[in-house]
Amino acid sequence: MIISVASGKGGTGKTLVATSLALALSDKCKVQLLDCDVEEPNAHIFLPLAISESQPVLIPVPKVDEAKCTYCGRCAEVCVYSAIAVIKEKVLIFPELCHGCGACSYLCPESAISEEGREIGVVEMGNSGNMGFIQGRLAIGEPMAPPIIREVKKYLDPIREVIIDVSPGTSCPVVEAIKGSNFCLLVTEPTPFGLNDLSLAAELVRKLQIPCGVVINRSGVGDEKLEQYCHEQDIPILLKIPLDRNIATLYSRGIPLVRGMPEWREAFGKLFQNIKQVVSLGAIK
Ligand code: SF4
Ligand code: SF4
């Protein structure tokens, strides 16, 4: 089963949940944790593993053979990302804007465009006992996370229980990371901001037709509106993690909840069982 762990906003404890769920499951079965929060991958901080392998991620960007080019401007016309411009007798390429779609090289009437790989980040791997770990890392200054996320997901092993740590928000990288999941766990907190961002994230997973449930972190602060929303929207609340100084201290020291407070293992095991039950019911919440 593929479970993505997402949140409408940053700082809700998404990685705490993803790592503790993966560690609790790894006691009993083979697990894979994919860190698809590629702009700021931090799940590895909480895991007892070392990165053992790294692969560059390249996207194809155009390279113009000026000897063949007639400066017709067709390539600039077809590029919807404005990554290529033709000015008089010069073709300018802006590699940071290029999405590597290949349209310009395919449609160049003179076959003057070839492609060369440009590195935009890396995929890194490691192992710890029953857990395989893959993370993507977008290079500093690079704007496009989805190609790195797609590359990370190529390593997904469907025979294992797979947990995907998704970047916060509701933008393209989130969609790329979540799609294909059997279930999406939405981590939030009971505050007005938490409620607002949860509602946006819930709308997104509904559009993707993925069943979802909620983990309320820092339960006990704020008000009841978040729980009311979940009840009204028929979104199951699968776990509550209280606002607790010990939990915050563990997090700040990079110690996973289920390691620092082993009594939480059972709660995360039960969370997984509840997710399985929701998925087996086949309901799109
Ligand atoms: S489409 Fe081909 S020939 Fe036309 S300007 Fe671009 S590179 Fe040159
Ligand atoms: S590969 Fe696609 S995005 Fe890149 S310059 Fe060509 S048309 Fe534009």
mmCIF file of N, CA and C in Angstrom, residues 48-50 52 125-133 160:
data_model
loop_
_atom_site.group_PDB
_atom_site.id
_atom_site.type_symbol
_atom_site.label_atom_id
_atom_site.label_comp_id
_atom_site.label_asym_id
_atom_site.label_seq_id
_atom_site.Cartn_x
_atom_site.Cartn_y
_atom_site.Cartn_z
ATOM 1 N N PRO A 48 17.886 6.258 11.545
ATOM 2 C CA PRO A 48 19.227 5.739 11.817
ATOM 3 C C PRO A 48 19.834 5.119 10.564
ATOM 4 N N LEU A 49 20.127 5.935 9.570
ATOM 5 C CA LEU A 49 20.697 5.386 8.338
ATOM 6 C C LEU A 49 21.681 6.367 7.721
ATOM 7 N N ALA A 50 22.516 5.805 6.854
ATOM 8 C CA ALA A 50 23.453 6.645 6.106
ATOM 9 C C ALA A 50 23.087 6.543 4.629
ATOM 10 N N SER A 52 23.790 5.807 1.037
ATOM 11 C CA SER A 52 24.835 4.947 0.470
ATOM 12 C C SER A 52 25.007 5.139 -1.038
ATOM 13 N N MET A 125 19.857 7.315 -1.808
ATOM 14 C CA MET A 125 19.263 6.108 -1.225
ATOM 15 C C MET A 125 20.049 5.636 -0.018
ATOM 16 N N GLY A 126 19.330 4.957 0.877
ATOM 17 C CA GLY A 126 19.967 4.343 2.036
ATOM 18 C C GLY A 126 19.069 3.245 2.557
ATOM 19 N N ASN A 127 19.561 2.478 3.504
ATOM 20 C CA ASN A 127 18.794 1.374 4.083
ATOM 21 C C ASN A 127 19.019 1.338 5.581
ATOM 22 N N SER A 128 18.020 0.878 6.282
ATOM 23 C CA SER A 128 18.188 0.644 7.718
ATOM 24 C C SER A 128 17.262 -0.496 8.100
ATOM 25 N N GLY A 129 17.821 -1.685 8.332
ATOM 26 C CA GLY A 129 16.993 -2.841 8.681
ATOM 27 C C GLY A 129 15.958 -3.105 7.623
ATOM 28 N N ASN A 130 14.705 -3.105 8.050
ATOM 29 C CA ASN A 130 13.586 -3.394 7.149
ATOM 30 C C ASN A 130 13.176 -2.202 6.297
ATOM 31 N N MET A 131 13.857 -1.072 6.490
ATOM 32 C CA MET A 131 13.414 0.135 5.803
ATOM 33 C C MET A 131 14.364 0.554 4.681
ATOM 34 N N GLY A 132 13.786 0.698 3.484
ATOM 35 C CA GLY A 132 14.529 1.292 2.378
ATOM 36 C C GLY A 132 14.170 2.774 2.342
ATOM 37 N N PHE A 133 15.147 3.601 2.067
ATOM 38 C CA PHE A 133 14.908 5.041 2.109
ATOM 39 C C PHE A 133 15.393 5.676 0.811
ATOM 40 N N ARG A 160 6.471 -3.515 -0.973
ATOM 41 C CA ARG A 160 6.625 -3.022 0.400
ATOM 42 C C ARG A 160 5.460 -2.102 0.792
#
